[in-house]
PDB file of N, CA and C in Angstrom:
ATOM      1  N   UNK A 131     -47.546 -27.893  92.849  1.00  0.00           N
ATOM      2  CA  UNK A 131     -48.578 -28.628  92.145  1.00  0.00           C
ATOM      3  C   UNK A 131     -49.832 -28.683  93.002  1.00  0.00           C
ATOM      4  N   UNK A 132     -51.382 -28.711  92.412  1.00  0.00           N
ATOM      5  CA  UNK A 132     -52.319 -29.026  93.044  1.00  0.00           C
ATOM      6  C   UNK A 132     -52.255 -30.239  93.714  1.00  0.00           C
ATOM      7  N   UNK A 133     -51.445 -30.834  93.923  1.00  0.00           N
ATOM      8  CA  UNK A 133     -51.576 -32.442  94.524  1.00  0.00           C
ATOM      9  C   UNK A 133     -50.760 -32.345  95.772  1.00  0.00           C
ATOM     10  N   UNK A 134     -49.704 -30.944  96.179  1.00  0.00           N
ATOM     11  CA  UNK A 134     -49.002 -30.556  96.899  1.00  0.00           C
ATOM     12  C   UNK A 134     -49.627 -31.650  98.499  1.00  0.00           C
ATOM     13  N   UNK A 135     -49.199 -31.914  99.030  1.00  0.00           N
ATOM     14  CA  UNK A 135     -49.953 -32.006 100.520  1.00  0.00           C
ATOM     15  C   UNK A 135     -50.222 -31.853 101.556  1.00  0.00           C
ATOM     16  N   UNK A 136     -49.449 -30.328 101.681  1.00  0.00           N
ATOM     17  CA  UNK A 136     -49.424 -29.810 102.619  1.00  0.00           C
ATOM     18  C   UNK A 136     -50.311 -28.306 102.857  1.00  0.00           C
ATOM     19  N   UNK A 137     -51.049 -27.828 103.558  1.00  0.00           N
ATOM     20  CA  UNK A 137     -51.306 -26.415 103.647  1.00  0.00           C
ATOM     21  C   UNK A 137     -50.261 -25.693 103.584  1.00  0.00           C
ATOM     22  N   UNK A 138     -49.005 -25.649 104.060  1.00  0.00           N
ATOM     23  CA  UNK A 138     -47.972 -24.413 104.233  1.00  0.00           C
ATOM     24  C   UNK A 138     -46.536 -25.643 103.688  1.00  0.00           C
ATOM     25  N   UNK A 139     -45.872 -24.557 103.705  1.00  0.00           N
ATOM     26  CA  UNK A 139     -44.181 -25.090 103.116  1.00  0.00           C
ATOM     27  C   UNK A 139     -43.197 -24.244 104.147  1.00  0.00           C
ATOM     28  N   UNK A 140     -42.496 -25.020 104.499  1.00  0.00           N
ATOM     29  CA  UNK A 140     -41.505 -24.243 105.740  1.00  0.00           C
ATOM     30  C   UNK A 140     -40.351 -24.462 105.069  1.00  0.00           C
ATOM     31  N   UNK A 141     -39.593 -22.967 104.726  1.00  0.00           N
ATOM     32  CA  UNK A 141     -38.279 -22.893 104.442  1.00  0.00           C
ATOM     33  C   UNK A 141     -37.852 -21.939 105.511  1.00  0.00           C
ATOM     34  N   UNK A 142     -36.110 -21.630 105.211  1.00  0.00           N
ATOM     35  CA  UNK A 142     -35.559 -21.109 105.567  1.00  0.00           C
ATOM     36  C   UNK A 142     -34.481 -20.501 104.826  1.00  0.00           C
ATOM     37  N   UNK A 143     -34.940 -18.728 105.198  1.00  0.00           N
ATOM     38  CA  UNK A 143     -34.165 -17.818 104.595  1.00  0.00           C
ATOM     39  C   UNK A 143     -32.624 -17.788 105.358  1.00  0.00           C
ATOM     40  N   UNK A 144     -31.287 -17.705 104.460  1.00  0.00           N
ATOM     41  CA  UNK A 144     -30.577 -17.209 105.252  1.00  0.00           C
ATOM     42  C   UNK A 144     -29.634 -16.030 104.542  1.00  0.00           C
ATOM     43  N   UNK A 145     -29.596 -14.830 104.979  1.00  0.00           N
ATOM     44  CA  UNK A 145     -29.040 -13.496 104.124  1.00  0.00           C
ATOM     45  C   UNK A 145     -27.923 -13.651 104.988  1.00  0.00           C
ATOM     46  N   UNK A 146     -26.517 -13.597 103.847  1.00  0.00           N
ATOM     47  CA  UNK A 146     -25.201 -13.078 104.044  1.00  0.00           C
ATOM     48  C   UNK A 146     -24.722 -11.827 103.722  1.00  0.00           C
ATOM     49  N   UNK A 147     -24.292 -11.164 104.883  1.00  0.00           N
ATOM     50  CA  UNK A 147     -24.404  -9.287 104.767  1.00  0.00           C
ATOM     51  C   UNK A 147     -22.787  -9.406 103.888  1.00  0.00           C
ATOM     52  N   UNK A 148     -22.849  -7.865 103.487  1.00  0.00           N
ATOM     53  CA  UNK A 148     -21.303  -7.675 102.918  1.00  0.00           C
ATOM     54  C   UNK A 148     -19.989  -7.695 103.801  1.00  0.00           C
ATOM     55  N   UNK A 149     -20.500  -7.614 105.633  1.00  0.00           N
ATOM     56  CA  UNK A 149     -19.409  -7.801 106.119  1.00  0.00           C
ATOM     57  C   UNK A 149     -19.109  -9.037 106.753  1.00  0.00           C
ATOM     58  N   UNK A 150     -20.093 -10.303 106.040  1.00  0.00           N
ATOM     59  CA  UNK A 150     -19.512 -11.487 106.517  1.00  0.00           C
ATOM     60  C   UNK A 150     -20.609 -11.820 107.517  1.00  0.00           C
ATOM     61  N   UNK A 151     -21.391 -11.440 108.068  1.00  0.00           N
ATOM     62  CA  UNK A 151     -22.562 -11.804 109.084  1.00  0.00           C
ATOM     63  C   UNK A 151     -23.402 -12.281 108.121  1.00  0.00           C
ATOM     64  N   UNK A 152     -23.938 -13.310 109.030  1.00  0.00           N
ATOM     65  CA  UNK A 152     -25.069 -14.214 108.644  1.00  0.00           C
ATOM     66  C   UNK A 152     -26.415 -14.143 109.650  1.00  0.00           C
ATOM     67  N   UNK A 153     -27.530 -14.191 108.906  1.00  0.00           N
ATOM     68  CA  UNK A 153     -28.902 -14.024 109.581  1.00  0.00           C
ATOM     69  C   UNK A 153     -29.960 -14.902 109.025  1.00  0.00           C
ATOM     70  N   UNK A 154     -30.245 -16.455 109.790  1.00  0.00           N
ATOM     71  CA  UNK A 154     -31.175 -17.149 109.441  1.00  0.00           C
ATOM     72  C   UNK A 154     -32.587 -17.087 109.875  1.00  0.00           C
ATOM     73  N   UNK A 155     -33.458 -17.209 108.879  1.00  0.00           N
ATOM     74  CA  UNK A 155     -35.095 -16.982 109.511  1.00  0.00           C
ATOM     75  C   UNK A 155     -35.562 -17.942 109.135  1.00  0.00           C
ATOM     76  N   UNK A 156     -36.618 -19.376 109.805  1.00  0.00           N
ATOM     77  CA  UNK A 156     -37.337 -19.784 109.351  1.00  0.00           C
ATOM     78  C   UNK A 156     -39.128 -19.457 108.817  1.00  0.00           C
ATOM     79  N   UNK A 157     -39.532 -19.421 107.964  1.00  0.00           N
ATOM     80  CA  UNK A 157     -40.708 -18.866 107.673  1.00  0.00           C
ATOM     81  C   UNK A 157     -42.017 -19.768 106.899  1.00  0.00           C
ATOM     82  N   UNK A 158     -42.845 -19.538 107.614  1.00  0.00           N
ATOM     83  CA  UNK A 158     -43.734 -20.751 106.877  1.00  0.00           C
ATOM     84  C   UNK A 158     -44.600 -19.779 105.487  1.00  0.00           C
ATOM     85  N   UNK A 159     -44.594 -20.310 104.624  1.00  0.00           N
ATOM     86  CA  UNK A 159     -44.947 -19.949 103.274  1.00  0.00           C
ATOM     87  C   UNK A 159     -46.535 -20.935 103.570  1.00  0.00           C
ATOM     88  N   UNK A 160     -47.441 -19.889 103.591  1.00  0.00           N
ATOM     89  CA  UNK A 160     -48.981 -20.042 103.547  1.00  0.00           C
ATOM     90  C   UNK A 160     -49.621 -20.297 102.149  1.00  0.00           C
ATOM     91  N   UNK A 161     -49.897 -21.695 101.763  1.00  0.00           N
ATOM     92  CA  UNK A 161     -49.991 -22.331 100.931  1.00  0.00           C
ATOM     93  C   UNK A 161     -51.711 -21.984  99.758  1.00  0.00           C
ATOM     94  N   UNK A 162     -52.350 -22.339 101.324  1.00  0.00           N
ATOM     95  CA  UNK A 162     -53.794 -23.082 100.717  1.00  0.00           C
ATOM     96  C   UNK A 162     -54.389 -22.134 101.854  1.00  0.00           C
ATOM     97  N   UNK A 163     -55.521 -21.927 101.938  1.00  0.00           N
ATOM     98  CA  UNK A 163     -56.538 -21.949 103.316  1.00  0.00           C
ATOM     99  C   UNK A 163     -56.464 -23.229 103.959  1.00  0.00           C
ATOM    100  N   UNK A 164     -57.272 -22.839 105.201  1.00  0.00           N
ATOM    101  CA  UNK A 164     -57.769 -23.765 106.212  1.00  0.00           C
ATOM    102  C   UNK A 164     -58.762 -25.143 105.518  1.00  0.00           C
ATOM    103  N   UNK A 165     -59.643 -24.146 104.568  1.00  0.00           N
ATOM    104  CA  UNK A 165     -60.806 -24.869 103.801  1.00  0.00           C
ATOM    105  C   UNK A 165     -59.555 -25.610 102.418  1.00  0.00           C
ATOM    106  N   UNK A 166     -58.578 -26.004 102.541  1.00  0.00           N
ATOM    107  CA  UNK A 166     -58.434 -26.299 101.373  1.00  0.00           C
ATOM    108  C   UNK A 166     -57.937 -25.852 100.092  1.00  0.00           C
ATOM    109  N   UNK A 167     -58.588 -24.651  99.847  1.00  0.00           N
ATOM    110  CA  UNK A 167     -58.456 -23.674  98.584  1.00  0.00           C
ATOM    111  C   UNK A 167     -57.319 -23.100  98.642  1.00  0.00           C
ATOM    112  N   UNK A 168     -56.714 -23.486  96.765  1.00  0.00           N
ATOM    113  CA  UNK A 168     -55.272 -23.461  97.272  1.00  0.00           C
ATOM    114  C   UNK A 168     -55.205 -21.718  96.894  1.00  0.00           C
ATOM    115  N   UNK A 169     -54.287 -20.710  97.318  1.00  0.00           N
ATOM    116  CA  UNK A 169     -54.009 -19.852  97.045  1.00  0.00           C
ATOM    117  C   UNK A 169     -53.245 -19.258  95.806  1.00  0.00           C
ATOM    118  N   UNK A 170     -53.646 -18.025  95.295  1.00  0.00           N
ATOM    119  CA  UNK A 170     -52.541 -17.849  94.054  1.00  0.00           C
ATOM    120  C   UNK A 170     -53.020 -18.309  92.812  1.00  0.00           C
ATOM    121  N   UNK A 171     -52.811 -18.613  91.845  1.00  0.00           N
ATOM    122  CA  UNK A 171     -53.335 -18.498  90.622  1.00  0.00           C
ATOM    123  C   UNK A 171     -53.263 -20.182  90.063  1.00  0.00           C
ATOM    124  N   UNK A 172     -53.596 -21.206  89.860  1.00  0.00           N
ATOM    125  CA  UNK A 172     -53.751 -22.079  89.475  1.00  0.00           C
ATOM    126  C   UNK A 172     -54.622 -22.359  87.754  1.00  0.00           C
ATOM    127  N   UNK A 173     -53.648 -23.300  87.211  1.00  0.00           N
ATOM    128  CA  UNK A 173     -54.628 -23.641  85.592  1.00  0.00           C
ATOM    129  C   UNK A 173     -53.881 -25.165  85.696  1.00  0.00           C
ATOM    130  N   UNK A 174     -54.610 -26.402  85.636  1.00  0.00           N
ATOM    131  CA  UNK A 174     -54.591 -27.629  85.754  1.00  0.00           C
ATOM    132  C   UNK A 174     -54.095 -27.874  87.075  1.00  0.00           C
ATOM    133  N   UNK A 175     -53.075 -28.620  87.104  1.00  0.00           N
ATOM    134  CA  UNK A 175     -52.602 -28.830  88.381  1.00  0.00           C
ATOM    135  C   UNK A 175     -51.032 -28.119  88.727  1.00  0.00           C
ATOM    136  N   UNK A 176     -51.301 -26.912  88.450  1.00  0.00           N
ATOM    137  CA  UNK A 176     -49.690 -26.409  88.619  1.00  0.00           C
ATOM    138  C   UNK A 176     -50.555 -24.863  89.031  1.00  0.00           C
ATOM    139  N   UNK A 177     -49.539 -24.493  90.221  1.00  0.00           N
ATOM    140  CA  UNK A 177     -50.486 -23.184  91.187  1.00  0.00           C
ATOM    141  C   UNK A 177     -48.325 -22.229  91.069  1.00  0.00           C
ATOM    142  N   UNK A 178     -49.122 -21.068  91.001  1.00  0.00           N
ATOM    143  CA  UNK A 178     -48.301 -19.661  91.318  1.00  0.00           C
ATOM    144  C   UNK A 178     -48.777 -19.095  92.069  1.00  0.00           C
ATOM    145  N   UNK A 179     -48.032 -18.489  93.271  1.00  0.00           N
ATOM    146  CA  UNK A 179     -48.416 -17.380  94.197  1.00  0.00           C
ATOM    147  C   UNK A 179     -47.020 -17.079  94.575  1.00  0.00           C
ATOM    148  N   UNK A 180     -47.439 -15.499  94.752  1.00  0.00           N
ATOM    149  CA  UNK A 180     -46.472 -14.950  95.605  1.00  0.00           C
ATOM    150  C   UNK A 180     -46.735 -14.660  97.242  1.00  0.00           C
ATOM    151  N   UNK A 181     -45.760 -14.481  97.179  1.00  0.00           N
ATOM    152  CA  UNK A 181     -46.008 -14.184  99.196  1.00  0.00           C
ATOM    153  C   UNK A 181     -45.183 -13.295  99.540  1.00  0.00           C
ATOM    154  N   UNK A 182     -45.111 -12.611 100.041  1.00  0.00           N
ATOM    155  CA  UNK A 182     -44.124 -11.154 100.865  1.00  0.00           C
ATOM    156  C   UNK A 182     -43.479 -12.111 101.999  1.00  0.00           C
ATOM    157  N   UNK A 183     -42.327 -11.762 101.757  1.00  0.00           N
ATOM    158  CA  UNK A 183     -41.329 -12.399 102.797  1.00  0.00           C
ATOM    159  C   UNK A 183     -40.822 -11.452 104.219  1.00  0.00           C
ATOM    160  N   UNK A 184     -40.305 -10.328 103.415  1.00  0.00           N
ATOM    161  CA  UNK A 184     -39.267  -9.766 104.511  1.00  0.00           C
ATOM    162  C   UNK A 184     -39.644  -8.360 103.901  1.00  0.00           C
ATOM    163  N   UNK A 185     -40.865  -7.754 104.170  1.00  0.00           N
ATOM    164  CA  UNK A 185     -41.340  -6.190 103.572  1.00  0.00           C
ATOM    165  C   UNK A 185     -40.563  -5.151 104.385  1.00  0.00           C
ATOM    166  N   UNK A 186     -40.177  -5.348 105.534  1.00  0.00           N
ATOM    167  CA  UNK A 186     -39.376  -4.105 106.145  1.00  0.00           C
ATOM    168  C   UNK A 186     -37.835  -4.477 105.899  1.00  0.00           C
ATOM    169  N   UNK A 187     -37.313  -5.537 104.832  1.00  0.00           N
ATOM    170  CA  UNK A 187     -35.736  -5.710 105.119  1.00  0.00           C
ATOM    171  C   UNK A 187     -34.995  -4.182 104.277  1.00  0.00           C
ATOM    172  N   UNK A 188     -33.933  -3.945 105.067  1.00  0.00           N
ATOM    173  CA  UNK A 188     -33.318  -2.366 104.531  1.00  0.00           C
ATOM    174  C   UNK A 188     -31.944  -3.344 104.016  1.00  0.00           C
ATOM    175  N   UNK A 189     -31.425  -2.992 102.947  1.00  0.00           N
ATOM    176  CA  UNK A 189     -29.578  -2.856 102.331  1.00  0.00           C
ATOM    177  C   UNK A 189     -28.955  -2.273 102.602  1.00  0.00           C
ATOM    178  N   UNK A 190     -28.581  -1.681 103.866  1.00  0.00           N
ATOM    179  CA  UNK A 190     -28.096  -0.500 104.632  1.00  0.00           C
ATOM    180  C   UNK A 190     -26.653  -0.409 104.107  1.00  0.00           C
ATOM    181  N   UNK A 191     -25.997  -1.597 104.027  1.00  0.00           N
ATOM    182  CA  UNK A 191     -24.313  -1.826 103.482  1.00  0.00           C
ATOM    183  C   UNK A 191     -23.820  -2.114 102.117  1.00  0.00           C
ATOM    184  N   UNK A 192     -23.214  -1.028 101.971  1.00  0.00           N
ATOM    185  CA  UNK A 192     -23.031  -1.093 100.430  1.00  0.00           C
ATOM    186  C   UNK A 192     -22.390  -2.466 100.408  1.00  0.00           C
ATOM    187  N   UNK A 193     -22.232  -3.371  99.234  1.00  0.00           N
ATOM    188  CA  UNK A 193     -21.659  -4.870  98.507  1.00  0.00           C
ATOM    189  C   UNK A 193     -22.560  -5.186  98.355  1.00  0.00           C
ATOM    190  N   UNK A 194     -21.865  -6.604  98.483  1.00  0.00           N
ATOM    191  CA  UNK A 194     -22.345  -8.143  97.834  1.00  0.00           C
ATOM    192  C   UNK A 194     -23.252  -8.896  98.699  1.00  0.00           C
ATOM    193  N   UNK A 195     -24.603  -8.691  98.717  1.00  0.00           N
ATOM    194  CA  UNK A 195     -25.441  -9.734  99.767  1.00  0.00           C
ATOM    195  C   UNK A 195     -25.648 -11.190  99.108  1.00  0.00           C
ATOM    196  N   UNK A 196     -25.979 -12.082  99.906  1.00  0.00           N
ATOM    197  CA  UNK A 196     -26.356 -13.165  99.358  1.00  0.00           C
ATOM    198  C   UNK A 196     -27.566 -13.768  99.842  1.00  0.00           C
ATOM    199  N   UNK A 197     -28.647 -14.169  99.612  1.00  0.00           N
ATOM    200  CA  UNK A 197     -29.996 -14.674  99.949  1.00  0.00           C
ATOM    201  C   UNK A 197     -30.056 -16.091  99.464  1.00  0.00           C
ATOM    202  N   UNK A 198     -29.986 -16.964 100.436  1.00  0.00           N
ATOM    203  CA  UNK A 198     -30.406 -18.352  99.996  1.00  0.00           C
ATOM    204  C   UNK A 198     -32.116 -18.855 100.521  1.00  0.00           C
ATOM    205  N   UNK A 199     -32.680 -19.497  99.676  1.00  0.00           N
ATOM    206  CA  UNK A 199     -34.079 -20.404  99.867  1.00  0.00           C
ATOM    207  C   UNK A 199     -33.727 -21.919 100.049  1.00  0.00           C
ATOM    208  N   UNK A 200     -33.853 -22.418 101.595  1.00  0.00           N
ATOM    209  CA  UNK A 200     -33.908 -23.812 101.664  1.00  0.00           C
ATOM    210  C   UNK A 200     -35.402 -24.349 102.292  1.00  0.00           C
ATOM    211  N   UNK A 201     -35.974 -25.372 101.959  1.00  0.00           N
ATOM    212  CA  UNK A 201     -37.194 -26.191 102.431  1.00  0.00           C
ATOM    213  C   UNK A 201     -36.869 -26.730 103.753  1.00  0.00           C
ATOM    214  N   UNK A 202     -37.545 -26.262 104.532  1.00  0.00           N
ATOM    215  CA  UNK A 202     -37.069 -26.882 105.715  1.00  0.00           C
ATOM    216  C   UNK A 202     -38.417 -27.555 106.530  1.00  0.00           C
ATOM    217  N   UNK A 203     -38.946 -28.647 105.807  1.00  0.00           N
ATOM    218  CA  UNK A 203     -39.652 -29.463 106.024  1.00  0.00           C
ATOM    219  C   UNK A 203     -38.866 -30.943 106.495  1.00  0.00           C
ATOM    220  N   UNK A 204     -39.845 -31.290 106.701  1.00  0.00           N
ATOM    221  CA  UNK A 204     -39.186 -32.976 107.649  1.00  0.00           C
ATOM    222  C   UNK A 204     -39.273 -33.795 106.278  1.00  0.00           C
ATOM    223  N   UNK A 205     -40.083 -34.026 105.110  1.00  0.00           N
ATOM    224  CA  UNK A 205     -39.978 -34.425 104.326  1.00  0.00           C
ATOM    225  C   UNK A 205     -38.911 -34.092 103.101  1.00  0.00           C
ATOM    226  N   UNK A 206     -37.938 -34.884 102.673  1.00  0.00           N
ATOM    227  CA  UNK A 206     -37.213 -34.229 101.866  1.00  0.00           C
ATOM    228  C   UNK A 206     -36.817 -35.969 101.071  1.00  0.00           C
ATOM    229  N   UNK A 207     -36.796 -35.808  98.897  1.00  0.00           N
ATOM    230  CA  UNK A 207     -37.072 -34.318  98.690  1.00  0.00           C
ATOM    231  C   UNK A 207     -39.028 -34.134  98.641  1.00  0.00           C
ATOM    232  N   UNK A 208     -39.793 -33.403  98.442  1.00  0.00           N
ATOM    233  CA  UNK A 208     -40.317 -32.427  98.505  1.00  0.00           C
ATOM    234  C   UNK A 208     -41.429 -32.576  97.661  1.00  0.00           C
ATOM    235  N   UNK A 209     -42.485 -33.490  97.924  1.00  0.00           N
ATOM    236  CA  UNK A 209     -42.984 -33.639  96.407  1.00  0.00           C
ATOM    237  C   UNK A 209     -44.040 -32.705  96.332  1.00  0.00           C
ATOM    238  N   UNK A 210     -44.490 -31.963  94.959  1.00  0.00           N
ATOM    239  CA  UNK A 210     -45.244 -31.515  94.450  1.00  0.00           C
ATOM    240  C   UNK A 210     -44.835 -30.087  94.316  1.00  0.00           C
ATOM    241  N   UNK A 211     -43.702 -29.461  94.925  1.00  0.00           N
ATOM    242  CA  UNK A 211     -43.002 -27.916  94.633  1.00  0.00           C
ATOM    243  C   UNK A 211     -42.036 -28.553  93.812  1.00  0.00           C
ATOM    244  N   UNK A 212     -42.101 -27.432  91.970  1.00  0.00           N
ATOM    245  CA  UNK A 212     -41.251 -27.502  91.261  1.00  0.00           C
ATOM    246  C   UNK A 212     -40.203 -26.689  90.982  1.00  0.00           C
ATOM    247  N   UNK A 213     -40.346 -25.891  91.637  1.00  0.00           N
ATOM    248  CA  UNK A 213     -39.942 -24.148  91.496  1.00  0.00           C
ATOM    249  C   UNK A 213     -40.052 -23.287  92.208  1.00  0.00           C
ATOM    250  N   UNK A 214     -38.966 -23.175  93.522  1.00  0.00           N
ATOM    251  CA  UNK A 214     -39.099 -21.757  93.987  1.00  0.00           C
ATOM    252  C   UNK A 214     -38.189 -20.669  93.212  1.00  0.00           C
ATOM    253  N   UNK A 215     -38.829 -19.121  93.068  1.00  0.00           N
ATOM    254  CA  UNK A 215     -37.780 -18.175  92.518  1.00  0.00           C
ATOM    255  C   UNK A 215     -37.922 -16.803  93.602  1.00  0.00           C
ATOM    256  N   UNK A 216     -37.178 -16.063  93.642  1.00  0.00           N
ATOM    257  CA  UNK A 216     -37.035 -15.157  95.155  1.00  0.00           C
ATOM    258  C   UNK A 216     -37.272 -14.117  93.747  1.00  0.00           C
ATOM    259  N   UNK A 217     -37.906 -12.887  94.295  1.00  0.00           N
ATOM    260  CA  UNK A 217     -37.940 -11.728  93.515  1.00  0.00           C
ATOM    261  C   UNK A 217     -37.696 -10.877  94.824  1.00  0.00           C
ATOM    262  N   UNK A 218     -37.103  -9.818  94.067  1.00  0.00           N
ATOM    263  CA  UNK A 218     -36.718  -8.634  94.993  1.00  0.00           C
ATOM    264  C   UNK A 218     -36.447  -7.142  94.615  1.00  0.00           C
ATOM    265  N   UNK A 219     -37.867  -6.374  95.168  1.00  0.00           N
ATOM    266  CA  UNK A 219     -38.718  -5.510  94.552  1.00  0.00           C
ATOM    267  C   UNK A 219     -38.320  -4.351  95.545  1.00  0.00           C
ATOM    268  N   UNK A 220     -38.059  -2.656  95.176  1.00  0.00           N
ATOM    269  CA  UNK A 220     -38.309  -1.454  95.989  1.00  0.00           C
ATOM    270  C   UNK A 220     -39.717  -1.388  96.282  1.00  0.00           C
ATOM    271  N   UNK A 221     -39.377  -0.988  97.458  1.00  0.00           N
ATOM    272  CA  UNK A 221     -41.103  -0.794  97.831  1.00  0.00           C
ATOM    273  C   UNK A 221     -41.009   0.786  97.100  1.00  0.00           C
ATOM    274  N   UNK A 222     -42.514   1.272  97.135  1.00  0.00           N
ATOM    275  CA  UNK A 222     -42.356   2.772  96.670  1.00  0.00           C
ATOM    276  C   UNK A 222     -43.253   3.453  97.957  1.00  0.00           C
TER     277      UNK A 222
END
């Protein structure tokens, strides 16, 4: 939401490989500028943006991966994010 109050949102990725290994990253999700201006596409008070997470990650092992999104802010819960959704795109 435009009322968000933070410049950035700190989650944490954690991918479960097919052979049972686990790999956590924390990553700050760049919100707004410095000046304020929030990033991404906004109409009233509700904003969309995407952000590139992990552009060099490879699927090297054939199965079942698993990708979780947690907020890993000191504030919880979280006001003004209604909706995170993970997309996951081939690069070409």
């Amino acid at each position: 939401a435009g009322d968000f109050g933070f410049q950035n949102c700190y989650v944490q990725i954690t991918t479960k490989f097919p052979g049972g290994e686990e790999k956590k990253q924390p990553i700050s999700l760049e919100l707004a500028a410095q000046s304020g201006i929030w990033s991404g596409k906004c109409s009233g008070n509700d904003c969309t943006i995407e952000i590139p997470l992990q552009g060099n990650a490879r699927f090297k092992q054939p199965g079942q991966y698993s990708i979780t999104v947690e907020q890993f802010m000191r504030v919880n819960p979280l006001p003004g994010i209604r909706a995170v959704s993970l997309k996951i795109k081939q690069l070409e």
